[in-house]
Amino acid sequence: MIITLAFASLVRHRARTALAILGVAVSSAMLLDMVMLSSGMRESFRGLLLSQGFQLRIAPKGTLPFDTEATIRDADSLVALIRARPGVQAVSPVLGGQLHFPLGSGAVTAAALGVEPAVQGDYELVAGRNPTSANEIVANDALLRALGRTVGDTVRAAAGYDAQLRALSGERVLRVVGRVRFIYLALEQRAAALPIGTLRAMSGPELESRASVAMVRLRSGVDVERERAELERLLPRVTVISTTKALEQVDERLSYFRQLAVILGAVSLVVGFLLVTTLVTVSVNERIGEIAVMRAIGVRRWRIVAQIVLEAAAIMLVAAPLGLALGLVTARYLNSILARFPGLPERIDFFLFQPSAAWTALGLLAACGVLAGVYPSWRGASLPIATTMRQEAVG
Amino acid sequence: MSATVEVVDLVREYRMGDETVQALKGVSFAVQKSEYVAIVGPSGCGKSTLLNLVGVIDKPTSGQVSIAGERVDSLSDSRATEFRLRRIGFVFQRFYLMQALTARENVELPLAEAGLAGAERRDRALELLEYVGLRKRERHRPSQLSGGEQQRVAIARALANRPALLLADEPTGELDARTGAEMIALFERLNADGTTIVVVTHDEELARAARRVIHMRDGLIVGDERAR
Amino acid sequence: MIFRTILLLLVVALHASSAQEGATRVIALRGRPQGSPRSIAIDSRLAADAALRVGDRVVIAAAPGEPGDTVVVAGVVQRRADPAEIARGEYRIRLHLGQLQALLGYGDRVDRFAVGTRSPAATTDAVARINATAFGFRAHRSADVAVETSKTFAVVSRFHRAIGVITIVASAIFLLCIMLLKVDERRRDVAALRLMGISAPTIVRSVVLEASAIAVLGSLVGVGVGLTASWIVNRHYQGVYRTPLRFSLVTGDIVLLAVALSLVLGIAAGWVAAMRLVRTPPLALFGR
């Protein structure tokens, strides 16, 4: 009976119901987007960091990986020391730099990563193979396109550019053996990877035995934080960052988006709440006489409240899938804007859809909707019966 | 046996701004089981106020009301609601049917509230509609029914939970003369079947049909005569 | 590489020390008088965190544990309101070029020159001549560099604009919904007026007038709320990032746009709601 009354009431005012559904759908879409934004980056970044299974990253003291141009001195002995630890499965040292590829009268410059191909975790092979000898290189599509080269071709590359002599230094001829996708670089960023020894040799004596960062994969069951603390104790001239710590750093630097998400999410909730409150209040005011009669014939107050709250809940229920669809579309659009951040890794999403996010948003909105409906309906059901009926009869 | 309705020294005052209006100034009377009582009087004499107090949809300023031996003048809201559901049937001048429900669903409403299961509820509602001659109109909504038909549905609704007392406030007020006459006949049949009825009315025909007429003026009972 | 941004400052900053482990450190109060020490300027962040004041003597070195130079803090510099520096937590010091070159073993090298010209025409001329004759380095207009380095903020700006558009669309829907509900509440009053003989245009005018009044009042309140929120945002983020940068700017244009939009939306919503009501026959409005 309550369901019948609630449904009938909604159908009676189609335009109003439709607009309310639309309003709540927009509210829930915004709320969903903000919930996705508040956790999306973090989860996306976590996924990125753990995609190759490396739980720890070692950088020069006081820096984040690749945050500065600083490098770790005596990196080889450091890597050997770490590899000797029983809890460590693999260590991937990485040296960051630049390579210049002469082309015509100029040169194409690209980011260069010196890696140990057997253990590297910086790129995924799309075609070809990993470098197995010193004079082999892999590159991404952006670089290969710029050079007009493909897998199997040779390229001339130089590590240094001397401004005084306008000359390239550390030049070598390298064979392109693989086409790759770099995990931590932006899609459009030209980049190549080659054996770390080759990059060091090309870069000159100042980078001998140096690395920008070392990534560490631990054996399963090893306590990550304990190992991190132990490594930091053993290696005072570096900073050891776990995924958790890295995420904290990211959170801090990108806290703006989280705060924006919280504020806009709160605004969406408040507006949704106001909308439902207004709808219920108007609905109750219109039916005040009907409510008084129901009370007069013995219908209990809570049942009347339940009927009205059910109307609000029905609007939420219909608006929810609409809001979900709208939210996903909007999130995709907003994500496409933010994906244009210069240097942002291709795989980072600011808006990451997680079912838990959808449930959170829906749950919040549903709770709000119910709360918004309870008070005005309780007030309406608590009015003095005789007076209300008399007023309604006269009105 | 105690009277179905006992009213003792009932007073009802309203505050209207700075003024206090005494709608009832101390009314006492009793209605026995199966009596058919009409309360008449000019507009503003307090008859509807009296009916509301007897119907437990309002509370007196002072005085006592008992229905079927139970004091009802100071019940809590939930107890009063329960009482109205099970012991009193109310018929209003403007019918006050739920526009969104069919005739049958309107009659089912108090039955559902009383906890009757679906099939039993439906059967009882149809039985009542049959009694008031509207079985064939069970699926019609109020907007599809005439004034008289709506009032008959309202009467069926009022009888749903077999109340001890049927109260009617100007039940023929919105009906034409012919339909009004049909309503009077229905009330007579109800009373003949044992229902205790108290009506408030301006309708002389309806008052004449009652067995007892209580006259009111200025918040007081000024006459109480047995018609036949 | 992920978190890198390009620096614009002329000042030789700590990041010029490439191929160095860690960053150039400033060590407080380990003074070694060497004749009359040279002076440096430190940024206000460093001054606050290391409790340094003008006149303090410090030793600066290229790496921890290395001997360095004793210098005197001659000044404390307030950070510029540079968006590129917001998320960067490093400290900065300014010192004489020659001293830094010597300290780092840089020799007679710099990262960049900044050239001031007398006029835009002179700038164009200078860029052309430098690029034609320089040994392998290029001259760029500061404005061009600024455009390149503002790409991050261009993205943020676009994002904000998108959020703004979405908010406006959502607000329009909410406004229409609420206006419809509120006007609908008065259906009986409207029905009574129509039955009395008041014309539909009069009723529409009255409802639209009411909607306009609400829209004007709402706009004023909204501007007040916006200004307050902007102040709070600036205070908060200036504190968090320790920068004089203004994060939120409420300009006359923005106020005008917001007020115009809300007025138009409010009045339009009121008009739509009123037209719906007057098109319904009066008796239907009474529910008969």
Short mmCIF file of C-alpha atoms in Angstrom, two decimals, chain C residues 5-271:
data_model
loop_
_atom_site.label_atom_id
_atom_site.label_comp_id
_atom_site.label_asym_id
_atom_site.label_seq_id
_atom_site.Cartn_x
_atom_site.Cartn_y
_atom_site.Cartn_z
CA THR C 5 59.63 21.69 -14.12
CA ILE C 6 61.72 24.28 -15.85
CA LEU C 7 63.14 27.10 -13.79
CA LEU C 8 62.85 30.61 -15.03
CA LEU C 9 64.92 32.47 -12.57
CA LEU C 10 68.17 34.16 -13.52
CA VAL C 11 69.58 33.32 -10.15
CA VAL C 12 71.88 30.31 -10.23
CA ALA C 13 69.79 27.91 -8.22
CA LEU C 14 70.75 24.80 -6.39
CA HIS C 15 69.67 22.62 -9.30
CA ALA C 16 72.50 23.97 -11.43
CA SER C 17 74.68 21.48 -9.59
CA SER C 18 74.09 18.63 -11.98
CA ALA C 19 76.02 15.41 -11.61
CA GLN C 20 76.34 16.15 -7.93
CA GLU C 21 75.08 13.87 -5.27
CA GLY C 22 72.31 15.47 -3.24
CA ALA C 23 72.03 19.27 -3.25
CA THR C 24 74.30 22.05 -2.20
CA ARG C 25 73.85 22.25 1.51
CA VAL C 26 73.80 25.27 3.74
CA ILE C 27 75.31 24.48 7.08
CA ALA C 28 74.41 26.87 9.84
CA LEU C 29 76.82 28.42 12.23
CA ARG C 30 80.01 26.49 11.50
CA GLY C 31 81.96 29.63 10.94
CA ARG C 32 85.57 29.78 9.84
CA PRO C 33 86.63 33.41 9.45
CA GLN C 34 88.66 33.96 6.28
CA GLY C 35 89.29 37.57 6.05
CA SER C 36 86.09 39.42 5.26
CA PRO C 37 83.51 36.81 4.23
CA ARG C 38 81.38 37.33 1.19
CA SER C 39 77.67 37.82 1.56
CA ILE C 40 74.75 35.69 0.46
CA ALA C 41 71.00 36.11 0.49
CA ILE C 42 68.77 33.29 1.68
CA ASP C 43 65.08 32.73 1.07
CA SER C 44 62.55 33.36 3.80
CA ARG C 45 61.68 29.66 4.06
CA LEU C 46 65.25 28.72 4.90
CA ALA C 47 65.56 31.66 7.28
CA ALA C 48 62.47 30.51 9.15
CA ASP C 49 63.31 26.81 9.26
CA ALA C 50 66.99 27.20 10.14
CA ALA C 51 66.43 30.21 12.38
CA LEU C 52 68.87 32.30 10.40
CA ARG C 53 68.95 36.06 10.46
CA VAL C 54 70.76 38.84 8.62
CA GLY C 55 74.28 39.01 9.95
CA ASP C 56 74.58 35.31 10.74
CA ARG C 57 77.67 33.55 9.48
CA VAL C 58 77.30 30.19 7.78
CA VAL C 59 79.50 27.81 5.84
CA ILE C 60 78.38 26.66 2.44
CA ALA C 61 79.90 23.65 0.69
CA ALA C 62 79.28 21.69 -2.47
CA ALA C 63 78.84 18.38 -0.67
CA PRO C 64 78.45 17.21 2.91
CA GLY C 65 81.74 16.92 4.72
CA GLU C 66 83.66 19.07 2.24
CA PRO C 67 85.38 22.24 3.29
CA GLY C 68 83.51 25.27 2.12
CA ASP C 69 83.29 29.01 2.31
CA THR C 70 82.23 31.08 5.27
CA VAL C 71 79.68 33.63 4.23
CA VAL C 72 77.48 36.21 5.89
CA VAL C 73 73.73 36.32 5.46
CA ALA C 74 73.24 39.77 4.02
CA GLY C 75 69.58 39.49 3.19
CA VAL C 76 66.44 37.39 3.36
CA VAL C 77 64.56 37.13 0.09
CA GLN C 78 60.84 36.61 -0.20
CA ARG C 79 59.88 33.99 -2.77
CA ARG C 80 58.25 35.32 -5.88
CA ALA C 81 54.68 34.40 -6.66
CA ASP C 82 55.80 31.86 -9.24
CA PRO C 83 53.33 29.04 -9.87
CA ALA C 84 56.15 26.81 -11.07
CA GLU C 85 57.62 26.80 -7.60
CA ILE C 86 54.53 25.87 -5.65
CA ALA C 87 55.18 22.24 -5.02
CA ARG C 88 58.91 22.56 -4.69
CA GLY C 89 60.17 22.31 -1.17
CA GLU C 90 63.85 23.15 -1.69
CA TYR C 91 65.62 26.05 -0.12
CA ARG C 92 67.32 28.74 -2.19
CA ILE C 93 70.28 30.96 -1.67
CA ARG C 94 71.69 33.71 -3.81
CA LEU C 95 75.39 34.15 -3.95
CA HIS C 96 77.94 35.85 -6.13
CA LEU C 97 78.33 34.06 -9.44
CA GLY C 98 82.06 33.72 -9.22
CA GLN C 99 81.84 32.24 -5.75
CA LEU C 100 79.36 29.56 -6.82
CA GLN C 101 81.38 28.73 -9.88
CA ALA C 102 84.44 28.26 -7.71
CA LEU C 103 82.56 26.27 -5.12
CA LEU C 104 81.18 23.84 -7.69
CA GLY C 105 84.28 23.69 -9.79
CA TYR C 106 82.15 24.93 -12.64
CA GLY C 107 84.78 27.14 -14.16
CA ASP C 108 83.68 30.00 -16.35
CA ARG C 109 80.24 28.52 -17.06
CA VAL C 110 76.67 29.52 -16.50
CA ASP C 111 73.33 27.84 -17.26
CA ARG C 112 71.77 30.85 -18.87
CA PHE C 113 71.94 34.59 -19.45
CA ALA C 114 69.08 36.98 -19.14
CA VAL C 115 69.21 39.97 -21.44
CA GLY C 116 67.24 43.14 -20.93
CA THR C 117 66.42 45.19 -24.00
CA ARG C 118 65.07 48.68 -24.48
CA SER C 119 62.11 47.82 -26.70
CA PRO C 120 60.29 44.90 -28.33
CA ALA C 121 61.97 45.72 -31.59
CA ALA C 122 65.32 45.58 -29.88
CA THR C 123 64.35 42.19 -28.42
CA THR C 124 63.61 40.76 -31.85
CA ASP C 125 66.89 42.15 -33.17
CA ALA C 126 68.85 40.75 -30.23
CA VAL C 127 67.30 37.27 -30.58
CA ALA C 128 68.17 37.16 -34.26
CA ARG C 129 71.73 38.36 -33.80
CA ILE C 130 72.49 36.08 -30.87
CA ASN C 131 71.12 33.01 -32.64
CA ALA C 132 73.10 33.85 -35.75
CA THR C 133 76.41 34.30 -34.05
CA ALA C 134 76.33 32.28 -30.85
CA PHE C 135 78.32 29.09 -30.46
CA GLY C 136 75.56 26.54 -30.22
CA PHE C 137 73.21 28.12 -27.75
CA ARG C 138 69.91 29.77 -28.44
CA ALA C 139 68.18 32.90 -27.32
CA HIS C 140 64.50 32.69 -26.39
CA ARG C 141 62.00 35.39 -25.65
CA SER C 142 60.98 35.28 -22.01
CA ALA C 143 57.38 35.29 -23.14
CA ASP C 144 57.95 32.17 -25.25
CA VAL C 145 59.63 30.42 -22.38
CA ALA C 146 56.75 31.39 -20.15
CA VAL C 147 54.28 29.84 -22.58
CA GLU C 148 56.22 26.60 -22.69
CA THR C 149 56.55 26.36 -18.95
CA SER C 150 52.93 27.30 -18.35
CA LYS C 151 51.60 24.20 -20.05
CA THR C 152 50.93 22.61 -16.67
CA PHE C 153 48.89 25.59 -15.60
CA ALA C 154 47.14 25.76 -18.94
CA VAL C 155 45.94 22.21 -18.23
CA VAL C 156 44.81 23.15 -14.73
CA SER C 157 43.08 26.20 -16.15
CA ARG C 158 41.22 24.08 -18.69
CA PHE C 159 40.24 21.67 -15.98
CA HIS C 160 38.86 24.47 -13.84
CA ARG C 161 36.94 25.83 -16.79
CA ALA C 162 35.44 22.40 -17.45
CA ILE C 163 34.43 22.09 -13.80
CA GLY C 164 32.96 25.57 -14.03
CA VAL C 165 30.87 24.67 -17.08
CA ILE C 166 29.66 21.47 -15.46
CA THR C 167 28.76 23.39 -12.31
CA ILE C 168 26.81 25.94 -14.32
CA VAL C 169 24.87 23.24 -16.18
CA ALA C 170 24.16 21.41 -12.93
CA SER C 171 23.11 24.67 -11.25
CA ALA C 172 20.74 25.43 -14.11
CA ILE C 173 19.04 22.07 -13.65
CA PHE C 174 18.81 22.46 -9.89
CA LEU C 175 17.48 25.97 -10.25
CA LEU C 176 14.81 24.94 -12.72
CA CYS C 177 13.80 22.03 -10.52
CA ILE C 178 13.53 24.07 -7.36
CA MET C 179 11.82 26.99 -9.07
CA LEU C 180 9.25 24.62 -10.58
CA LEU C 181 8.62 23.07 -7.18
CA LYS C 182 8.27 26.39 -5.44
CA VAL C 183 5.97 27.89 -8.03
CA ASP C 184 3.94 24.69 -8.11
CA GLU C 185 3.38 25.08 -4.40
CA ARG C 186 1.35 28.21 -5.17
CA ARG C 187 -0.97 26.56 -7.66
CA ARG C 188 -4.05 27.15 -5.56
CA ASP C 189 -3.23 30.83 -5.13
CA VAL C 190 -2.72 31.12 -8.85
CA ALA C 191 -5.99 29.25 -9.51
CA ALA C 192 -7.89 31.60 -7.20
CA LEU C 193 -6.38 34.63 -8.94
CA ARG C 194 -7.29 33.28 -12.36
CA LEU C 195 -10.84 32.60 -11.25
CA MET C 196 -11.06 36.16 -9.97
CA GLY C 197 -10.18 37.42 -13.42
CA ILE C 198 -6.48 38.24 -13.09
CA SER C 199 -4.91 37.65 -16.49
CA ALA C 200 -2.24 35.06 -17.21
CA PRO C 201 0.37 37.67 -18.32
CA THR C 202 -0.09 39.51 -15.01
CA ILE C 203 0.51 36.32 -13.08
CA VAL C 204 3.54 35.43 -15.19
CA ARG C 205 4.93 38.92 -14.66
CA SER C 206 4.44 38.65 -10.92
CA VAL C 207 6.13 35.25 -10.72
CA VAL C 208 9.01 36.39 -12.93
CA LEU C 209 9.41 39.50 -10.77
CA GLU C 210 9.61 37.31 -7.70
CA ALA C 211 12.11 35.02 -9.43
CA SER C 212 14.18 38.07 -10.42
CA ALA C 213 14.23 39.35 -6.86
CA ILE C 214 15.38 35.94 -5.64
CA ALA C 215 17.97 35.80 -8.43
CA VAL C 216 19.34 39.25 -7.55
CA LEU C 217 19.50 38.47 -3.85
CA GLY C 218 20.95 35.06 -4.54
CA SER C 219 23.59 36.56 -6.83
CA LEU C 220 24.63 39.07 -4.19
CA VAL C 221 24.88 36.36 -1.56
CA GLY C 222 26.75 34.20 -4.07
CA VAL C 223 29.28 36.95 -4.80
CA GLY C 224 29.80 37.38 -1.07
CA VAL C 225 30.28 33.64 -0.61
CA GLY C 226 32.64 33.53 -3.59
CA LEU C 227 34.78 36.38 -2.28
CA THR C 228 34.94 34.79 1.15
CA ALA C 229 35.80 31.38 -0.29
CA SER C 230 38.48 32.96 -2.49
CA TRP C 231 40.02 34.65 0.54
CA ILE C 232 39.97 31.39 2.50
CA VAL C 233 41.52 29.46 -0.41
CA ASN C 234 44.32 32.00 -0.77
CA ARG C 235 45.03 32.11 2.95
CA HIS C 236 45.06 28.35 3.19
CA TYR C 237 47.26 27.54 0.21
CA GLN C 238 49.61 30.43 0.79
CA GLY C 239 50.19 28.95 4.21
CA VAL C 240 50.51 25.38 2.97
CA TYR C 241 52.94 26.17 0.16
CA ARG C 242 54.57 29.14 1.86
CA THR C 243 54.20 31.36 -1.15
CA PRO C 244 52.78 34.82 -1.83
CA LEU C 245 51.12 33.44 -4.96
CA ARG C 246 47.39 34.15 -5.21
CA PHE C 247 45.60 30.91 -6.06
CA SER C 248 42.16 32.35 -6.50
CA LEU C 249 41.40 35.62 -8.18
CA VAL C 250 37.94 37.16 -8.23
CA THR C 251 37.92 39.81 -10.92
CA GLY C 252 35.22 42.19 -12.04
CA ASP C 253 34.70 40.13 -15.20
CA ILE C 254 34.16 36.96 -13.23
CA VAL C 255 31.66 38.64 -10.90
CA LEU C 256 29.84 40.10 -13.87
CA LEU C 257 29.67 36.74 -15.63
CA ALA C 258 28.49 34.92 -12.51
CA VAL C 259 25.81 37.50 -11.70
CA ALA C 260 24.62 37.69 -15.31
CA LEU C 261 24.41 33.89 -15.54
CA SER C 262 22.53 33.47 -12.29
CA LEU C 263 20.13 36.29 -13.18
CA VAL C 264 19.40 34.85 -16.59
CA LEU C 265 19.03 31.32 -15.25
CA GLY C 266 16.87 32.40 -12.33
CA ILE C 267 14.55 34.51 -14.45
CA ALA C 268 14.34 31.87 -17.16
CA ALA C 269 13.49 29.19 -14.58
CA GLY C 270 10.82 31.42 -13.06
CA TRP C 271 9.34 32.13 -16.48
#
